């Protein structure tokens, strides 16, 4: 029976007079010889209010402003509200709330709130937490010292612009002390660790104590999560030293508890709170998917249970009184955030299609056809990646050296997504025999991805390196090196292996220079060194003269049907947007339409390299008496292994027209 209640929960649910009027009789306990009760026999008692707090609590859907909070729609004081979404299979039937006539009050001490016809939330009266919260705020401010205003200003101008998960109104100096202590401490921690934050030597800041306090406050708040708990957790996970596996699990659980995975578009919410919930939901989704990638673990969020609608401009809370310059600055950050969400959706598809246990078993069972099966399923994903890149807003593209400093992590994430797809293809080539011509196309496309990614890293400016980098970035830099090492390990000849070894050496040098401005790059350097150590025992590969590609079995499938076409990535006005270096070639670059186009002066119709006929299937005919090898009828006909290697690694006119090689 809850404190202050005259009816127990069971009788209240059944609408009957309560018969539970007396406390239970105490049990007899074994007493030791000295008259004391052993510790193992002591009863564990927990107040009913504590049980409810640890069980189901939630911030009310129809928000009631707490005392001392601002009038903002997503108020800084909202951390005082807590509650729980009622699941569809629990002992509580949401339909019963429609039958109840008690106007939202349940007899067992909790209120409920129907957000729509399907979803209900249990809500609980919030006990006064002002004293302990005030004490925590004072502890945070004491550690930050006089740096607090500077840390807050830096967060608002740099980090929150790229990762907009906090309302700007909550970050004003007047509202600072109304923030949840865990969130305020997380803001200070992330700002203090930023490479471009200038520390005042006259006002020293103990960063490690600040981070320890932030983690401690977050751990406490996870017992009764609120929106501020999600915000604090997401910010702390941007710290590259944080154990993101464990914290991600806790945040996803809190996300489910708060109902952030639901569609709130029809709920009775203010526009500000609805937008905040959607931004936080997609931020958690991104966090979960990239955690899955960088840690090699299954994702915790299933698309089948994800109902959050896409983000729009109104979800970011731009107000008319914002100046034009401020609006433009925030809009670029919002575009970057939204594009990162869209890219993460594509990454999620790659992880689901190629890296689940069921998918990998299916590819293994396909044997020699495994690569073809992978390519068939990769085709629509490759087209999505191509469309994503070509449709990037101009402000988010790399052009003329004037690219915004905030877009570094976005483009790096794109290359990491491409690499994740190509790693699966390269592995399949190495695990089972496959057609040499198909292997040539796939490895050529993988090589172009590696070179484009390395060139991108080489072009990063100092303002890029000191800007905000999304938490998987340190691993994404390392994935570029890992992919190069994979191509080195699977290279068919000594000369190709040396080519990749040289590029990896250049990449390591680039990272070592850039690490002076971005210390997290040391992780990628260490990862590259580890891969190099593992490859020391790699068997010596044959020299190129010892290979003869013409003796390899010809492909027996129409490759154009496996690999979609690729066109040049240009703006609508036709201007190339990357002038400092060649335009990145995308994963769909190992596409046969461009391959065929390079063979015969393409005039708009797909032609076969064998017959130059638009109707002939692209299949090498080994039953032809004049058949002269896998490259018969192509510009590579009659090439020996040496010439083939020179063309593929140094760029022939044919290769350049094919769009496969740099």
XYZ file of C-alpha atoms in Angstrom:
662
model
C 0.000 0.000 0.000
C 1.433 3.381 -0.997
C 2.048 6.106 1.544
C -1.017 8.290 2.008
C -3.317 5.767 0.290
C -6.216 3.967 1.965
C -6.685 1.371 -0.740
C -4.018 -1.067 -1.909
C -3.166 -1.421 -5.599
C -4.846 -4.821 -6.041
C -8.167 -3.791 -4.475
C -8.064 -0.460 -6.259
C -7.698 -2.154 -9.620
C -10.724 -4.393 -8.888
C -12.828 -1.575 -7.424
C -13.505 -3.388 -4.161
C -13.180 -2.499 -0.508
C -9.658 -2.965 0.702
C -9.117 -5.840 3.141
C -5.420 -5.141 3.528
C -5.726 -2.993 6.642
C -2.984 -4.308 8.883
C 0.724 -4.707 8.519
C 1.935 -8.285 8.178
C 3.054 -10.011 11.339
C 6.807 -10.009 11.815
C 8.564 -13.276 11.107
C 10.601 -15.060 13.716
C 14.326 -14.646 13.176
C 17.192 -16.807 14.236
C 19.169 -15.120 16.972
C 22.851 -15.793 17.483
C 24.296 -16.573 20.828
C 25.221 -12.954 21.459
C 21.662 -11.861 20.849
C 22.363 -10.154 17.502
C 20.567 -10.841 14.256
C 22.840 -12.081 11.468
C 23.186 -9.800 8.410
C 21.933 -12.511 6.091
C 18.620 -12.644 7.949
C 17.953 -8.912 7.844
C 14.895 -7.962 5.857
C 15.294 -5.716 2.857
C 12.693 -2.972 2.904
C 12.099 -0.529 0.121
C 9.638 2.302 0.286
C 6.792 1.986 -2.189
C 7.675 5.396 -3.597
C 11.176 4.137 -4.307
C 9.785 1.116 -6.114
C 7.667 3.342 -8.288
C 10.611 5.589 -9.009
C 12.729 2.685 -10.111
C 9.887 1.232 -12.115
C 7.629 3.445 -14.178
C 7.861 7.177 -14.253
C 7.765 9.654 -17.075
C 7.695 13.305 -17.999
C 4.059 14.131 -18.611
C 3.022 14.335 -22.223
C 0.958 17.404 -21.437
C 3.790 19.233 -19.724
C 3.157 21.066 -16.485
C 5.718 23.761 -15.876
C 7.644 23.182 -12.670
C 8.302 25.962 -10.234
C 11.333 27.961 -11.211
C 11.442 26.764 -14.801
C 11.232 29.023 -17.790
C 8.235 29.396 -20.032
C 10.084 27.756 -22.888
C 8.127 24.971 -24.562
C 10.918 22.541 -23.736
C 11.711 24.089 -20.419
C 15.074 23.824 -18.692
C 13.206 22.570 -15.632
C 11.726 19.605 -17.467
C 14.189 17.257 -15.790
C 11.889 17.228 -12.747
C 9.316 15.142 -14.657
C 9.700 11.441 -15.113
C 7.544 8.512 -16.161
C 7.163 5.444 -18.321
C 5.547 4.390 -21.583
C 3.087 1.535 -21.056
C 4.103 -1.343 -23.292
C 1.557 -3.247 -25.313
C 2.227 -6.639 -23.708
C 2.629 -5.763 -20.021
C 0.234 -6.545 -17.166
C -1.330 -3.104 -17.722
C -3.763 -3.032 -20.624
C -3.765 0.441 -22.268
C -7.411 -0.038 -23.270
C -8.404 0.018 -19.612
C -7.383 3.652 -19.406
C -10.133 4.499 -21.885
C -12.699 2.781 -19.661
C -11.539 4.442 -16.465
C -13.581 7.462 -15.357
C -11.106 8.740 -12.799
C -9.819 11.500 -15.107
C -6.314 10.204 -15.299
C -5.807 9.284 -11.639
C -5.112 5.672 -10.727
C -5.781 4.337 -7.275
C -2.325 2.842 -6.878
C -0.578 6.193 -6.614
C 0.292 6.900 -10.247
C -1.469 8.977 -12.871
C -1.749 8.099 -16.507
C -1.804 10.119 -19.678
C -3.097 8.967 -23.073
C -0.915 10.492 -25.785
C -3.023 9.010 -28.588
C -5.440 6.136 -29.148
C -2.705 3.526 -28.829
C -0.121 4.865 -26.392
C -0.372 5.582 -22.700
C 2.121 6.796 -20.116
C 2.206 6.337 -16.381
C 2.997 9.633 -14.711
C 4.019 10.210 -11.144
C 3.963 13.192 -8.872
C 7.481 14.494 -8.653
C 8.843 14.809 -5.151
C 10.791 17.909 -4.292
C 14.332 17.443 -5.578
C 15.320 21.095 -5.399
C 17.715 20.693 -2.478
C 19.854 17.820 -3.820
C 19.753 19.259 -7.341
C 20.903 22.644 -6.082
C 23.749 20.956 -4.238
C 24.801 19.163 -7.425
C 24.654 22.396 -9.426
C 26.928 24.076 -6.896
C 29.375 21.160 -7.136
C 29.460 21.492 -10.935
C 29.968 25.245 -10.805
C 32.701 24.864 -8.200
C 34.678 22.523 -10.456
C 34.222 24.713 -13.510
C 35.181 27.808 -11.570
C 35.023 31.039 -13.543
C 35.177 29.071 -16.825
C 31.450 28.290 -16.748
C 30.224 31.141 -18.985
C 33.022 30.586 -21.498
C 32.347 26.841 -21.628
C 28.645 27.446 -22.164
C 29.261 30.027 -24.902
C 31.698 27.717 -26.684
C 29.224 24.848 -26.545
C 26.444 26.969 -27.990
C 28.524 28.398 -30.837
C 30.474 25.283 -31.830
C 29.087 21.957 -30.594
C 25.353 22.606 -30.394
C 25.482 24.057 -33.896
C 26.676 20.714 -35.311
C 24.813 18.510 -32.847
C 21.583 20.427 -32.102
C 20.037 18.408 -29.290
C 19.556 21.248 -26.780
C 17.291 24.256 -27.077
C 19.255 27.500 -27.334
C 16.904 29.118 -24.832
C 18.114 26.651 -22.210
C 21.725 27.732 -22.732
C 21.317 31.391 -21.847
C 23.195 32.674 -18.814
C 19.949 33.295 -16.942
C 18.759 29.700 -17.411
C 22.051 27.964 -16.742
C 21.265 27.045 -13.155
C 17.863 25.660 -14.154
C 19.500 22.947 -16.234
C 19.675 19.417 -14.969
C 23.021 19.028 -13.137
C 24.020 16.017 -15.243
C 23.320 17.956 -18.434
C 25.170 21.076 -17.278
C 28.191 19.030 -16.244
C 28.125 17.162 -19.567
C 28.075 20.477 -21.450
C 31.089 21.710 -19.504
C 32.937 18.416 -20.015
C 32.439 18.275 -23.768
C 33.317 21.952 -24.207
C 36.451 21.690 -22.093
C 37.680 18.712 -24.142
C 37.178 20.494 -27.464
C 40.506 21.153 -29.262
C 39.581 24.743 -30.115
C 38.560 25.766 -26.593
C 41.127 28.140 -25.128
C 41.820 27.472 -21.473
C 42.653 30.380 -19.231
C 45.805 29.548 -17.304
C 44.770 31.989 -14.590
C 41.569 30.009 -14.079
C 42.644 26.343 -14.052
C 40.050 23.669 -14.759
C 40.323 20.135 -13.394
C 38.916 18.357 -16.422
C 39.175 14.806 -15.057
C 37.222 15.641 -11.908
C 34.619 17.373 -14.050
C 34.242 14.309 -16.267
C 34.032 11.962 -13.275
C 31.290 14.109 -11.768
C 29.401 14.171 -15.074
C 29.454 10.375 -15.319
C 28.374 10.032 -11.699
C 25.442 12.418 -12.126
C 24.419 10.684 -15.333
C 24.475 7.280 -13.666
C 22.181 8.572 -10.935
C 19.755 10.138 -13.402
C 19.493 6.938 -15.480
C 17.502 5.417 -12.608
C 14.698 7.863 -13.445
C 15.484 9.085 -16.966
C 14.185 12.309 -18.450
C 14.859 14.125 -21.687
C 17.775 15.852 -19.982
C 19.230 12.437 -19.164
C 19.220 11.561 -22.863
C 20.833 14.881 -23.721
C 23.580 14.456 -21.134
C 24.289 10.886 -22.203
C 24.500 11.791 -25.884
C 26.950 14.597 -25.140
C 29.209 12.458 -22.975
C 29.289 9.768 -25.660
C 30.950 12.288 -27.967
C 34.011 11.969 -25.740
C 36.282 9.505 -27.528
C 37.515 8.036 -24.226
C 34.036 7.107 -22.979
C 32.970 3.439 -23.045
C 30.199 3.953 -25.577
C 29.093 0.285 -25.636
C 27.749 0.322 -22.085
C 26.403 3.857 -22.145
C 24.665 3.279 -25.471
C 22.778 0.320 -24.005
C 21.577 2.463 -21.106
C 20.545 5.353 -23.338
C 18.585 3.133 -25.715
C 16.760 1.633 -22.739
C 15.945 5.124 -21.448
C 14.764 6.073 -24.942
C 12.248 3.239 -24.883
C 11.198 4.178 -21.362
C 10.426 7.748 -22.420
C 8.658 6.692 -25.611
C 11.049 8.582 -27.890
C 10.834 5.806 -30.470
C 7.138 6.549 -31.050
C 5.497 8.878 -33.545
C 4.589 11.971 -31.529
C 3.233 14.008 -34.453
C -0.381 13.693 -33.255
C 0.289 14.152 -29.542
C -0.840 17.170 -27.562
C 2.591 18.777 -27.349
C 4.032 22.172 -28.004
C 5.955 22.522 -31.238
C 9.172 23.013 -29.291
C 8.836 19.816 -27.292
C 7.753 17.793 -30.313
C 10.805 18.966 -32.247
C 13.080 18.255 -29.302
C 11.753 14.716 -28.914
C 12.284 14.015 -32.624
C 15.834 15.382 -32.616
C 16.737 13.370 -29.536
C 15.171 10.238 -31.016
C 17.204 10.486 -34.220
C 20.337 11.330 -32.263
C 19.913 8.116 -30.257
C 19.233 6.184 -33.468
C 22.483 7.473 -34.986
C 24.346 6.719 -31.793
C 23.108 3.138 -31.777
C 23.877 2.421 -35.436
C 27.382 3.883 -35.333
C 28.065 2.075 -32.063
C 27.092 -1.096 -33.900
C 29.619 -0.287 -36.617
C 32.591 0.787 -34.521
C 32.180 -1.978 -31.930
C 31.083 -4.748 -34.284
C 27.988 -5.518 -32.201
C 24.335 -5.943 -33.197
C 22.336 -2.730 -33.085
C 19.776 -2.421 -30.300
C 17.151 -0.464 -32.244
C 15.039 -2.376 -34.729
C 13.540 -0.597 -37.719
C 10.337 -2.531 -37.149
C 9.914 -0.753 -33.799
C 10.995 2.704 -34.966
C 8.116 5.065 -35.769
C 9.795 8.487 -35.534
C 8.978 10.796 -38.439
C 11.628 12.568 -40.507
C 13.013 15.899 -39.387
C 11.868 19.211 -40.872
C 12.897 22.830 -40.411
C 10.185 23.470 -37.826
C 11.642 20.740 -35.612
C 14.703 22.904 -34.929
C 12.883 25.854 -33.421
C 14.127 28.783 -35.465
C 12.450 31.950 -34.213
C 11.626 35.107 -36.228
C 13.692 37.306 -33.922
C 16.899 35.499 -34.862
C 19.173 37.617 -37.010
C 19.878 36.589 -40.578
C 23.453 35.636 -39.756
C 22.378 33.530 -36.785
C 19.677 31.808 -38.823
C 22.119 30.936 -41.625
C 24.656 29.611 -39.140
C 22.126 27.397 -37.409
C 20.571 26.254 -40.660
C 23.898 24.903 -41.919
C 24.284 22.936 -38.714
C 20.744 21.612 -39.041
C 21.395 20.531 -42.625
C 24.534 18.714 -41.513
C 22.598 16.961 -38.728
C 19.778 15.918 -41.075
C 22.193 14.643 -43.720
C 23.960 12.614 -41.048
C 20.606 11.083 -40.108
C 19.940 10.137 -43.740
C 23.425 8.660 -44.123
C 22.931 6.650 -40.933
C 19.762 5.144 -42.384
C 21.836 3.848 -45.313
C 24.470 2.524 -42.911
C 21.716 0.747 -40.998
C 20.639 -0.986 -44.211
C 24.216 -2.101 -44.899
C 24.588 -3.553 -41.415
C 21.251 -5.337 -41.718
C 21.756 -6.716 -45.238
C 25.412 -7.755 -45.009
C 26.512 -8.060 -41.391
C 23.816 -9.952 -39.525
C 24.548 -13.570 -38.667
C 21.722 -14.783 -40.885
C 22.983 -12.774 -43.872
C 26.584 -13.957 -43.494
C 25.484 -17.581 -43.254
C 23.462 -17.126 -46.425
C 26.468 -15.706 -48.302
C 28.686 -18.509 -47.040
C 26.157 -21.084 -48.198
C 26.126 -19.527 -51.674
C 29.748 -20.582 -52.186
C 31.093 -19.386 -55.526
C 27.952 -17.345 -56.071
C 28.403 -15.461 -52.801
C 29.978 -12.402 -54.423
C 27.238 -12.220 -57.041
C 24.567 -12.453 -54.366
C 26.261 -9.653 -52.413
C 26.500 -7.455 -55.496
C 22.835 -7.981 -56.321
C 21.827 -6.821 -52.864
C 24.379 -4.033 -52.852
C 23.020 -2.424 -56.002
C 20.057 -0.502 -54.469
C 22.160 0.542 -51.473
C 24.915 1.802 -53.750
C 22.397 3.897 -55.629
C 21.157 5.389 -52.355
C 24.721 6.295 -51.418
C 25.291 7.892 -54.789
C 22.046 9.877 -54.539
C 22.898 10.967 -51.009
C 26.246 12.342 -52.117
C 25.051 14.063 -55.278
C 22.104 15.693 -53.493
C 24.136 17.215 -50.682
C 23.434 20.940 -50.269
C 26.163 23.122 -51.761
C 27.024 24.466 -48.325
C 27.974 20.953 -47.203
C 30.208 20.071 -50.150
C 33.968 20.306 -50.377
C 34.688 22.975 -52.953
C 37.522 25.417 -53.644
C 38.970 24.971 -50.193
C 36.082 26.967 -48.678
C 34.225 24.040 -47.135
C 32.629 24.642 -43.755
C 34.655 23.442 -40.812
C 31.704 21.482 -39.390
C 31.355 19.053 -42.319
C 34.512 17.007 -41.746
C 32.807 14.294 -39.690
C 29.958 14.084 -42.230
C 32.204 13.325 -45.217
C 34.346 10.968 -43.163
C 31.188 9.079 -42.165
C 30.295 8.803 -45.856
C 33.645 7.200 -46.663
C 33.320 4.885 -43.668
C 29.900 3.792 -44.950
C 31.313 3.126 -48.417
C 34.214 1.197 -46.930
C 31.853 -0.911 -44.809
C 30.048 -1.978 -47.958
C 33.233 -2.692 -49.913
C 34.821 -4.686 -47.091
C 32.047 -7.237 -47.423
C 32.656 -7.513 -51.180
C 36.441 -7.846 -50.873
C 36.068 -10.518 -48.199
C 33.766 -12.517 -50.443
C 36.335 -12.371 -53.261
C 38.994 -13.773 -50.959
C 36.847 -16.477 -49.365
C 35.697 -18.289 -52.512
C 36.878 -18.657 -56.126
C 35.341 -16.057 -58.405
C 35.630 -14.779 -61.946
C 38.818 -12.848 -62.505
C 37.063 -10.144 -64.492
C 34.501 -9.600 -61.732
C 37.290 -9.506 -59.150
C 39.120 -6.936 -61.283
C 36.089 -4.630 -61.344
C 35.364 -5.000 -57.628
C 38.964 -4.461 -56.556
C 39.273 -1.472 -58.873
C 36.228 0.157 -57.310
C 37.513 -0.620 -53.816
C 40.861 0.943 -54.729
C 39.160 4.127 -55.893
C 37.266 4.340 -52.586
C 40.477 3.987 -50.629
C 42.286 6.651 -52.644
C 39.348 9.066 -52.391
C 39.149 8.583 -48.616
C 42.894 9.111 -48.169
C 42.826 12.203 -50.371
C 39.943 13.570 -48.309
C 41.939 13.166 -45.101
C 44.938 14.805 -46.742
C 42.851 17.851 -47.651
C 41.499 18.560 -44.167
C 42.416 22.024 -42.905
C 43.300 22.915 -39.342
C 39.864 24.450 -38.754
C 38.317 21.146 -39.850
C 40.492 19.210 -37.419
C 39.703 21.455 -34.443
C 35.971 21.530 -35.115
C 33.335 19.151 -33.770
C 33.852 15.499 -34.737
C 31.038 13.017 -34.217
C 31.998 10.248 -31.768
C 32.737 7.424 -34.310
C 35.190 9.650 -36.201
C 38.305 8.317 -34.499
C 37.328 4.785 -35.543
C 36.287 5.956 -39.012
C 39.788 7.324 -39.583
C 41.130 3.940 -38.522
C 38.725 2.119 -40.872
C 40.383 3.806 -43.843
C 43.698 2.273 -42.783
C 42.065 -1.084 -42.071
C 40.535 -1.134 -45.535
C 43.906 -0.378 -47.115
C 45.455 -3.202 -45.107
C 42.684 -5.549 -46.276
C 43.403 -4.710 -49.913
C 47.100 -5.223 -49.241
C 46.495 -8.627 -47.641
C 44.268 -9.806 -50.506
C 46.381 -8.361 -53.329
C 47.030 -10.991 -56.021
C 50.624 -9.944 -56.707
C 53.648 -8.415 -55.061
C 53.519 -5.158 -56.993
C 49.916 -4.467 -56.002
C 50.713 -5.190 -52.373
C 53.597 -2.713 -52.514
C 51.268 -0.120 -54.004
C 48.958 -0.338 -50.997
C 51.856 -0.493 -48.581
C 53.154 2.796 -49.987
C 49.745 4.461 -49.720
C 49.367 3.289 -46.132
C 52.741 4.793 -45.318
C 51.603 8.114 -46.778
C 48.341 7.909 -44.843
C 50.179 7.303 -41.581
C 52.335 10.355 -42.211
C 49.225 12.466 -42.896
C 47.621 11.276 -39.670
C 50.736 12.002 -37.632
C 50.831 15.584 -38.926
C 47.104 16.135 -38.398
C 47.227 14.640 -34.902
C 48.955 17.804 -33.700
C 45.587 19.553 -34.017
C 43.375 16.556 -33.251
C 44.735 14.154 -30.661
C 42.032 11.559 -31.282
C 43.796 10.697 -34.565
C 46.446 8.868 -32.550
C 43.940 6.027 -32.267
C 43.978 5.591 -36.057
C 47.780 5.628 -36.068
C 47.901 2.932 -33.397
C 45.315 0.884 -35.285
C 47.361 1.109 -38.480
C 50.481 0.019 -36.622
C 48.589 -2.957 -35.177
C 47.415 -4.017 -38.638
C 50.953 -3.667 -39.949
C 52.266 -5.925 -37.189
C 49.627 -8.545 -37.977
C 50.609 -8.518 -41.655
C 54.291 -9.082 -41.011
C 53.742 -12.816 -41.402
C 51.867 -12.359 -44.685
C 53.220 -14.884 -47.224
C 55.244 -13.466 -50.094
C 53.009 -12.930 -53.093
C 54.011 -13.898 -56.650
C 55.471 -11.242 -58.907
C 53.307 -9.818 -61.607
C 55.258 -11.589 -64.353
C 54.282 -14.908 -62.825
C 50.613 -14.189 -63.340
C 48.723 -14.538 -66.590
C 45.207 -13.244 -66.355
C 44.223 -14.674 -69.701
C 44.380 -18.155 -68.232
C 41.741 -17.306 -65.650
C 38.194 -18.656 -66.204
C 35.885 -16.130 -67.880
C 32.837 -14.715 -66.078
C 29.580 -16.534 -66.774
C 27.079 -13.820 -65.772
C 25.922 -10.519 -67.229
C 27.841 -8.164 -64.955
C 25.753 -5.080 -65.887
C 22.801 -6.641 -64.126
C 24.786 -6.942 -60.919
C 26.442 -3.538 -60.857
C 24.418 -0.351 -61.449
C 25.582 2.586 -63.517
C 27.498 5.540 -62.199
C 27.500 9.044 -63.547
C 29.718 11.972 -62.654
C 28.783 13.679 -59.408
C 28.093 17.264 -60.385
C 25.868 20.060 -59.265
C 22.753 20.909 -61.194
C 24.642 23.602 -63.053
C 27.215 21.041 -64.148
C 30.139 22.488 -62.188
C 32.371 20.062 -60.413
C 32.244 20.796 -56.716
C 35.635 19.347 -55.798
C 38.365 21.263 -57.547
C 41.285 20.609 -55.233
C 41.266 16.903 -55.945
C 39.454 14.558 -58.317
C 35.774 14.064 -57.627
C 35.331 11.045 -55.328
C 34.277 7.972 -57.201
C 31.436 6.213 -55.461
C 30.769 2.619 -54.632
C 28.571 2.361 -57.664
C 31.680 3.098 -59.720
C 32.156 -0.563 -60.463
C 29.219 -0.192 -62.760
C 29.099 -1.680 -66.176
C 27.320 1.142 -67.974
C 30.306 3.432 -67.542
C 32.534 0.468 -68.271
C 30.732 -0.070 -71.550
C 30.694 3.651 -72.247
C 34.451 3.743 -72.148
C 34.679 0.904 -74.600
C 32.971 2.374 -77.603
C 32.305 6.085 -77.291
C 28.991 5.665 -75.535
C 26.101 7.474 -77.192
C 23.471 6.930 -74.559
C 22.802 3.213 -74.999
C 24.407 0.443 -73.048
C 26.795 -1.434 -75.320
C 28.503 -4.718 -74.834
C 32.308 -4.540 -74.758
C 32.261 -7.767 -76.753
C 29.997 -6.899 -79.665
C 29.229 -3.159 -79.224
C 25.586 -4.108 -79.664
C 22.924 -2.714 -77.388
C 21.056 -6.025 -77.478
C 23.888 -8.448 -76.794
C 24.269 -9.657 -73.220
C 27.527 -8.823 -71.518
C 28.829 -12.395 -71.268
C 32.178 -13.685 -72.348
C 31.603 -16.584 -74.716
C 34.133 -19.293 -73.989
C 32.627 -21.501 -76.665
C 33.757 -19.072 -79.355
C 36.585 -20.611 -81.403
C 38.268 -17.220 -81.516
C 37.960 -16.647 -77.800
C 41.206 -15.198 -76.530
C 40.782 -14.865 -72.788
C 38.543 -13.002 -70.341
C 39.247 -9.619 -71.951
C 38.505 -10.717 -75.523
C 36.868 -7.971 -77.546
C 37.843 -5.252 -75.060
C 40.712 -2.750 -74.963
C 42.413 -5.196 -72.577
C 42.487 -8.004 -75.130
C 45.977 -9.427 -75.450
C 47.272 -7.735 -72.306
C 49.658 -9.728 -70.203
C 49.710 -9.529 -66.454
C 52.282 -6.705 -66.399
C 50.284 -4.450 -68.717
C 47.095 -5.228 -66.832
C 48.711 -4.161 -63.569
C 50.092 -0.967 -65.101
C 46.679 -0.060 -66.484
C 44.848 -0.784 -63.249
C 47.267 1.009 -60.936
C 48.642 3.845 -62.997
C 45.594 4.751 -65.049
C 45.190 4.090 -68.756
C 42.888 6.204 -70.946
C 40.488 3.281 -71.081
C 40.477 2.971 -67.315
C 39.875 6.679 -66.864
C 36.933 6.613 -69.246
C 35.534 3.619 -67.420
C 35.374 5.702 -64.256
C 36.722 2.764 -62.266
C 40.204 4.018 -61.462
C 41.776 7.288 -60.460
